[in-house]
C-alpha atoms as an extended CHARMM CRD file, in Angstrom:
* protein
*
       175  EXT
         1         1  UNK       CA             17.9580000000      -38.2750000000      -47.5880000000  PROA      1               0.0000000000
         2         2  UNK       CA             14.5440000000      -36.7400000000      -48.3150000000  PROA      2               0.0000000000
         3         3  UNK       CA             13.1640000000      -37.0040000000      -44.7890000000  PROA      3               0.0000000000
         4         4  UNK       CA              9.3750000000      -37.3390000000      -45.0000000000  PROA      4               0.0000000000
         5         5  UNK       CA              8.6950000000      -34.6360000000      -42.3890000000  PROA      5               0.0000000000
         6         6  UNK       CA             10.9700000000      -32.1520000000      -44.1730000000  PROA      6               0.0000000000
         7         7  UNK       CA              9.3950000000      -32.8880000000      -47.5460000000  PROA      7               0.0000000000
         8         8  UNK       CA              5.8820000000      -32.4530000000      -46.1300000000  PROA      8               0.0000000000
         9         9  UNK       CA              6.7760000000      -29.0990000000      -44.5360000000  PROA      9               0.0000000000
        10        10  UNK       CA              8.5910000000      -27.5710000000      -47.5050000000  PROA      10              0.0000000000
        11        11  UNK       CA              6.4510000000      -24.9230000000      -49.1860000000  PROA      11              0.0000000000
        12        12  UNK       CA              6.5220000000      -24.5340000000      -52.9640000000  PROA      12              0.0000000000
        13        13  UNK       CA              5.4320000000      -21.2010000000      -54.4110000000  PROA      13              0.0000000000
        14        14  UNK       CA              4.6960000000      -21.3780000000      -58.1470000000  PROA      14              0.0000000000
        15        15  UNK       CA              5.7350000000      -18.5560000000      -60.4670000000  PROA      15              0.0000000000
        16        16  UNK       CA              8.0100000000      -16.8260000000      -57.9390000000  PROA      16              0.0000000000
        17        17  UNK       CA             10.0880000000      -14.7230000000      -58.4280000000  PROA      17              0.0000000000
        18        18  UNK       CA              8.9750000000      -15.0170000000      -62.0420000000  PROA      18              0.0000000000
        19        19  UNK       CA              6.6490000000      -17.1410000000      -64.1430000000  PROA      19              0.0000000000
        20        20  UNK       CA              7.8390000000      -20.7090000000      -64.5850000000  PROA      20              0.0000000000
        21        21  UNK       CA              9.9150000000      -20.8380000000      -61.3710000000  PROA      21              0.0000000000
        22        22  UNK       CA              8.7290000000      -23.0680000000      -58.5220000000  PROA      22              0.0000000000
        23        23  UNK       CA             10.3090000000      -21.3940000000      -55.4930000000  PROA      23              0.0000000000
        24        24  UNK       CA             11.1860000000      -23.7690000000      -52.6400000000  PROA      24              0.0000000000
        25        25  UNK       CA             10.6160000000      -21.8200000000      -49.4240000000  PROA      25              0.0000000000
        26        26  UNK       CA             12.7640000000      -23.1120000000      -46.5450000000  PROA      26              0.0000000000
        27        27  UNK       CA             11.2120000000      -20.6570000000      -44.0860000000  PROA      27              0.0000000000
        28        28  UNK       CA              8.4660000000      -23.2180000000      -43.4830000000  PROA      28              0.0000000000
        29        29  UNK       CA             11.1970000000      -25.6050000000      -42.3090000000  PROA      29              0.0000000000
        30        30  UNK       CA             12.8420000000      -22.9730000000      -40.1220000000  PROA      30              0.0000000000
        31        31  UNK       CA              9.6190000000      -22.1410000000      -38.2910000000  PROA      31              0.0000000000
        32        32  UNK       CA              9.1060000000      -25.7710000000      -37.2380000000  PROA      32              0.0000000000
        33        33  UNK       CA             11.0550000000      -26.9060000000      -34.1730000000  PROA      33              0.0000000000
        34        34  UNK       CA             10.7790000000      -30.5120000000      -35.3830000000  PROA      34              0.0000000000
        35        35  UNK       CA             12.1500000000      -29.6720000000      -38.8350000000  PROA      35              0.0000000000
        36        36  UNK       CA             14.9740000000      -27.6230000000      -37.3220000000  PROA      36              0.0000000000
        37        37  UNK       CA             15.9110000000      -30.5650000000      -35.0910000000  PROA      37              0.0000000000
        38        38  UNK       CA             15.7920000000      -33.0190000000      -38.0080000000  PROA      38              0.0000000000
        39        39  UNK       CA             17.9570000000      -30.8010000000      -40.2470000000  PROA      39              0.0000000000
        40        40  UNK       CA             20.4710000000      -30.0720000000      -37.4920000000  PROA      40              0.0000000000
        41        41  UNK       CA             20.7240000000      -33.7250000000      -36.4770000000  PROA      41              0.0000000000
        42        42  UNK       CA             21.1690000000      -34.8840000000      -40.0930000000  PROA      42              0.0000000000
        43        43  UNK       CA             23.8640000000      -32.2920000000      -40.7960000000  PROA      43              0.0000000000
        44        44  UNK       CA             25.6280000000      -33.0050000000      -37.5190000000  PROA      44              0.0000000000
        45        45  UNK       CA             25.7770000000      -36.7280000000      -38.3420000000  PROA      45              0.0000000000
        46        46  UNK       CA             27.2770000000      -35.9180000000      -41.7500000000  PROA      46              0.0000000000
        47        47  UNK       CA             30.0070000000      -33.6480000000      -40.3800000000  PROA      47              0.0000000000
        48        48  UNK       CA             30.6880000000      -34.5340000000      -36.7240000000  PROA      48              0.0000000000
        49        49  UNK       CA             33.8560000000      -36.4910000000      -37.5480000000  PROA      49              0.0000000000
        50        50  UNK       CA             35.2380000000      -34.2530000000      -40.3230000000  PROA      50              0.0000000000
        51        51  UNK       CA             37.2190000000      -31.8360000000      -38.1390000000  PROA      51              0.0000000000
        52        52  UNK       CA             35.2180000000      -28.7950000000      -39.2730000000  PROA      52              0.0000000000
        53        53  UNK       CA             36.6420000000      -25.5860000000      -37.7810000000  PROA      53              0.0000000000
        54        54  UNK       CA             34.5210000000      -23.0340000000      -39.7030000000  PROA      54              0.0000000000
        55        55  UNK       CA             31.0490000000      -23.1280000000      -41.2320000000  PROA      55              0.0000000000
        56        56  UNK       CA             30.5040000000      -20.5430000000      -43.9580000000  PROA      56              0.0000000000
        57        57  UNK       CA             26.8640000000      -19.4310000000      -44.1370000000  PROA      57              0.0000000000
        58        58  UNK       CA             25.7650000000      -17.9670000000      -47.4620000000  PROA      58              0.0000000000
        59        59  UNK       CA             23.5120000000      -14.8820000000      -47.4760000000  PROA      59              0.0000000000
        60        60  UNK       CA             20.9950000000      -14.9840000000      -46.0820000000  PROA      60              0.0000000000
        61        61  UNK       CA             19.0170000000      -18.1760000000      -45.5600000000  PROA      61              0.0000000000
        62        62  UNK       CA             22.2830000000      -20.0960000000      -45.2080000000  PROA      62              0.0000000000
        63        63  UNK       CA             23.0540000000      -18.1640000000      -42.0210000000  PROA      63              0.0000000000
        64        64  UNK       CA             20.3410000000      -20.0000000000      -40.0560000000  PROA      64              0.0000000000
        65        65  UNK       CA             21.5750000000      -23.5820000000      -40.2160000000  PROA      65              0.0000000000
        66        66  UNK       CA             25.2410000000      -22.6090000000      -40.5570000000  PROA      66              0.0000000000
        67        67  UNK       CA             25.0500000000      -20.9310000000      -37.1500000000  PROA      67              0.0000000000
        68        68  UNK       CA             23.0860000000      -23.7540000000      -35.5350000000  PROA      68              0.0000000000
        69        69  UNK       CA             25.4500000000      -26.4030000000      -36.9050000000  PROA      69              0.0000000000
        70        70  UNK       CA             28.5720000000      -24.4580000000      -35.9290000000  PROA      70              0.0000000000
        71        71  UNK       CA             27.2420000000      -24.2760000000      -32.3770000000  PROA      71              0.0000000000
        72        72  UNK       CA             26.6770000000      -28.0230000000      -32.2840000000  PROA      72              0.0000000000
        73        73  UNK       CA             30.0530000000      -28.7840000000      -33.8890000000  PROA      73              0.0000000000
        74        74  UNK       CA             31.8370000000      -26.3310000000      -31.5860000000  PROA      74              0.0000000000
        75        75  UNK       CA             33.3690000000      -24.2560000000      -34.3750000000  PROA      75              0.0000000000
        76        76  UNK       CA             33.1920000000      -20.7610000000      -35.8120000000  PROA      76              0.0000000000
        77        77  UNK       CA             30.8210000000      -19.1820000000      -38.3310000000  PROA      77              0.0000000000
        78        78  UNK       CA             31.8950000000      -17.0890000000      -41.3130000000  PROA      78              0.0000000000
        79        79  UNK       CA             29.4510000000      -15.0050000000      -43.3330000000  PROA      79              0.0000000000
        80        80  UNK       CA             29.4370000000      -14.8570000000      -47.1330000000  PROA      80              0.0000000000
        81        81  UNK       CA             27.4600000000      -11.6780000000      -47.8060000000  PROA      81              0.0000000000
        82        82  UNK       CA             26.1820000000       -9.4650000000      -50.5590000000  PROA      82              0.0000000000
        83        83  UNK       CA             28.2880000000       -6.3670000000      -51.3360000000  PROA      83              0.0000000000
        84        84  UNK       CA             28.4830000000       -3.5860000000      -48.7740000000  PROA      84              0.0000000000
        85        85  UNK       CA             27.2280000000       -5.6230000000      -45.7930000000  PROA      85              0.0000000000
        86        86  UNK       CA             30.5590000000       -6.4480000000      -44.1270000000  PROA      86              0.0000000000
        87        87  UNK       CA             32.3380000000       -3.6360000000      -42.2390000000  PROA      87              0.0000000000
        88        88  UNK       CA             36.0170000000       -4.6210000000      -42.6000000000  PROA      88              0.0000000000
        89        89  UNK       CA             38.2360000000       -5.2920000000      -45.6170000000  PROA      89              0.0000000000
        90        90  UNK       CA             36.7690000000       -7.9590000000      -47.8970000000  PROA      90              0.0000000000
        91        91  UNK       CA             37.5970000000      -10.1680000000      -50.8310000000  PROA      91              0.0000000000
        92        92  UNK       CA             34.8790000000      -10.6570000000      -53.4150000000  PROA      92              0.0000000000
        93        93  UNK       CA             33.8010000000      -12.9510000000      -56.1910000000  PROA      93              0.0000000000
        94        94  UNK       CA             31.2800000000      -12.0400000000      -58.8870000000  PROA      94              0.0000000000
        95        95  UNK       CA             29.1600000000      -14.4490000000      -60.8870000000  PROA      95              0.0000000000
        96        96  UNK       CA             26.6180000000      -14.3010000000      -63.6980000000  PROA      96              0.0000000000
        97        97  UNK       CA             22.9430000000      -14.8500000000      -63.1040000000  PROA      97              0.0000000000
        98        98  UNK       CA             20.2210000000      -15.2670000000      -65.6710000000  PROA      98              0.0000000000
        99        99  UNK       CA             19.3490000000      -11.5790000000      -65.3140000000  PROA      99              0.0000000000
       100       100  UNK       CA             22.6480000000       -9.9110000000      -64.3960000000  PROA      100             0.0000000000
       101       101  UNK       CA             25.7640000000      -10.1610000000      -62.2530000000  PROA      101             0.0000000000
       102       102  UNK       CA             25.9140000000      -10.6470000000      -58.4920000000  PROA      102             0.0000000000
       103       103  UNK       CA             28.7550000000      -10.7090000000      -55.9770000000  PROA      103             0.0000000000
       104       104  UNK       CA             29.5410000000      -12.3680000000      -52.6540000000  PROA      104             0.0000000000
       105       105  UNK       CA             32.0890000000      -11.0590000000      -50.1550000000  PROA      105             0.0000000000
       106       106  UNK       CA             33.9450000000      -12.3180000000      -47.0940000000  PROA      106             0.0000000000
       107       107  UNK       CA             36.2680000000      -10.6050000000      -44.6500000000  PROA      107             0.0000000000
       108       108  UNK       CA             39.9150000000      -11.1160000000      -45.5890000000  PROA      108             0.0000000000
       109       109  UNK       CA             40.6670000000      -12.5900000000      -42.1510000000  PROA      109             0.0000000000
       110       110  UNK       CA             37.7880000000      -15.1140000000      -42.1540000000  PROA      110             0.0000000000
       111       111  UNK       CA             39.6430000000      -18.3700000000      -42.7620000000  PROA      111             0.0000000000
       112       112  UNK       CA             43.1260000000      -19.6680000000      -41.9730000000  PROA      112             0.0000000000
       113       113  UNK       CA             45.1270000000      -22.2760000000      -43.9340000000  PROA      113             0.0000000000
       114       114  UNK       CA             44.7250000000      -24.8220000000      -41.1070000000  PROA      114             0.0000000000
       115       115  UNK       CA             40.8940000000      -24.5390000000      -41.1790000000  PROA      115             0.0000000000
       116       116  UNK       CA             38.5610000000      -27.2790000000      -42.3750000000  PROA      116             0.0000000000
       117       117  UNK       CA             35.5980000000      -25.4520000000      -43.8970000000  PROA      117             0.0000000000
       118       118  UNK       CA             31.9900000000      -26.3930000000      -44.5270000000  PROA      118             0.0000000000
       119       119  UNK       CA             30.1090000000      -24.0890000000      -46.8940000000  PROA      119             0.0000000000
       120       120  UNK       CA             26.3720000000      -24.1880000000      -46.1850000000  PROA      120             0.0000000000
       121       121  UNK       CA             23.4190000000      -22.6740000000      -48.0320000000  PROA      121             0.0000000000
       122       122  UNK       CA             19.7290000000      -23.4420000000      -48.1860000000  PROA      122             0.0000000000
       123       123  UNK       CA             19.4700000000      -24.2660000000      -51.8800000000  PROA      123             0.0000000000
       124       124  UNK       CA             21.5400000000      -25.5900000000      -54.7760000000  PROA      124             0.0000000000
       125       125  UNK       CA             19.9470000000      -24.8600000000      -58.1530000000  PROA      125             0.0000000000
       126       126  UNK       CA             22.1240000000      -23.3070000000      -60.8770000000  PROA      126             0.0000000000
       127       127  UNK       CA             25.1050000000      -23.2070000000      -58.5120000000  PROA      127             0.0000000000
       128       128  UNK       CA             26.2560000000      -19.6520000000      -59.2640000000  PROA      128             0.0000000000
       129       129  UNK       CA             26.2700000000      -18.3390000000      -55.6970000000  PROA      129             0.0000000000
       130       130  UNK       CA             27.7120000000      -21.5830000000      -54.3680000000  PROA      130             0.0000000000
       131       131  UNK       CA             30.5280000000      -21.5880000000      -56.9390000000  PROA      131             0.0000000000
       132       132  UNK       CA             31.4330000000      -17.9660000000      -56.1470000000  PROA      132             0.0000000000
       133       133  UNK       CA             31.4690000000      -18.7730000000      -52.4220000000  PROA      133             0.0000000000
       134       134  UNK       CA             33.6060000000      -21.8490000000      -53.0600000000  PROA      134             0.0000000000
       135       135  UNK       CA             36.1060000000      -19.7150000000      -55.0180000000  PROA      135             0.0000000000
       136       136  UNK       CA             36.2600000000      -17.2310000000      -52.1220000000  PROA      136             0.0000000000
       137       137  UNK       CA             36.9290000000      -19.9860000000      -49.5960000000  PROA      137             0.0000000000
       138       138  UNK       CA             39.5010000000      -21.6040000000      -51.9150000000  PROA      138             0.0000000000
       139       139  UNK       CA             41.3430000000      -18.2490000000      -51.9540000000  PROA      139             0.0000000000
       140       140  UNK       CA             42.2430000000      -18.8390000000      -48.2710000000  PROA      140             0.0000000000
       141       141  UNK       CA             43.7700000000      -22.2460000000      -49.1020000000  PROA      141             0.0000000000
       142       142  UNK       CA             42.1690000000      -24.1800000000      -46.2040000000  PROA      142             0.0000000000
       143       143  UNK       CA             43.0420000000      -27.8180000000      -45.4960000000  PROA      143             0.0000000000
       144       144  UNK       CA             39.6930000000      -29.0910000000      -46.7790000000  PROA      144             0.0000000000
       145       145  UNK       CA             36.3770000000      -27.7270000000      -48.0880000000  PROA      145             0.0000000000
       146       146  UNK       CA             33.0080000000      -29.4530000000      -47.7820000000  PROA      146             0.0000000000
       147       147  UNK       CA             29.6790000000      -28.1980000000      -49.1210000000  PROA      147             0.0000000000
       148       148  UNK       CA             26.1450000000      -28.7620000000      -47.8260000000  PROA      148             0.0000000000
       149       149  UNK       CA             22.6920000000      -27.6270000000      -48.9050000000  PROA      149             0.0000000000
       150       150  UNK       CA             19.2650000000      -28.2530000000      -47.4540000000  PROA      150             0.0000000000
       151       151  UNK       CA             17.6890000000      -28.6200000000      -50.9060000000  PROA      151             0.0000000000
       152       152  UNK       CA             19.1090000000      -29.5670000000      -54.2890000000  PROA      152             0.0000000000
       153       153  UNK       CA             16.8000000000      -28.8870000000      -57.2210000000  PROA      153             0.0000000000
       154       154  UNK       CA             17.2230000000      -31.1850000000      -60.2000000000  PROA      154             0.0000000000
       155       155  UNK       CA             13.6310000000      -31.4940000000      -61.4420000000  PROA      155             0.0000000000
       156       156  UNK       CA             13.6760000000      -28.3030000000      -63.4840000000  PROA      156             0.0000000000
       157       157  UNK       CA             16.7120000000      -29.1500000000      -65.6000000000  PROA      157             0.0000000000
       158       158  UNK       CA             19.0660000000      -27.5720000000      -63.0640000000  PROA      158             0.0000000000
       159       159  UNK       CA             22.4630000000      -29.1670000000      -62.5920000000  PROA      159             0.0000000000
       160       160  UNK       CA             24.2940000000      -27.0370000000      -60.0380000000  PROA      160             0.0000000000
       161       161  UNK       CA             26.0560000000      -30.1070000000      -58.6390000000  PROA      161             0.0000000000
       162       162  UNK       CA             27.9080000000      -30.4970000000      -61.9410000000  PROA      162             0.0000000000
       163       163  UNK       CA             29.9720000000      -27.3990000000      -61.0720000000  PROA      163             0.0000000000
       164       164  UNK       CA             31.5110000000      -29.2170000000      -58.0940000000  PROA      164             0.0000000000
       165       165  UNK       CA             33.1410000000      -32.3890000000      -59.3750000000  PROA      165             0.0000000000
       166       166  UNK       CA             35.6510000000      -33.7610000000      -56.8860000000  PROA      166             0.0000000000
       167       167  UNK       CA             34.1570000000      -31.7910000000      -53.9880000000  PROA      167             0.0000000000
       168       168  UNK       CA             32.4580000000      -33.4890000000      -51.0380000000  PROA      168             0.0000000000
       169       169  UNK       CA             28.9080000000      -32.1180000000      -51.4610000000  PROA      169             0.0000000000
       170       170  UNK       CA             25.8150000000      -33.2850000000      -49.5600000000  PROA      170             0.0000000000
       171       171  UNK       CA             22.1590000000      -32.2760000000      -49.5680000000  PROA      171             0.0000000000
       172       172  UNK       CA             19.3420000000      -33.1270000000      -47.1890000000  PROA      172             0.0000000000
       173       173  UNK       CA             16.6400000000      -33.1280000000      -49.8880000000  PROA      173             0.0000000000
       174       174  UNK       CA             16.7100000000      -33.5990000000      -53.6450000000  PROA      174             0.0000000000
       175       175  UNK       CA             13.7610000000      -32.3800000000      -55.6640000000  PROA      175             0.0000000000
């Protein structure tokens, strides 16, 4: 989609969190009412007729648009969090990162088999967090799973999308 206003408002921070990484900072999009409206409207158009019953927001920047979209779609929000942040019984999925292992967790009563789920996060790069979240959601055996990201990074040799063949995956911007 690569909306011009979104592209112009997206901040890029070179060499963060380490040298050679060009960090795409979505907080500049979140602070703009116009960008928030554009993102919400674009996501709503993509998913308004899909029967979504739960939007899973991925820690932590994914919480922002997941909550806004769930409100507009009239459905619930589920949080996929880092370890130790959820108070009730959880299921977890660990994944490898370039500098270690990380984990995402969800409450065991988050999703029902009759749910249609949209997983949302701000960024798709290597796909590790997204794949772990997808595996968690798949554990609940919902009717259908969709995935959405604000930004997909492909210009730095990253191919996170390749982890999700056969899955309905959309992005608002591809860089």
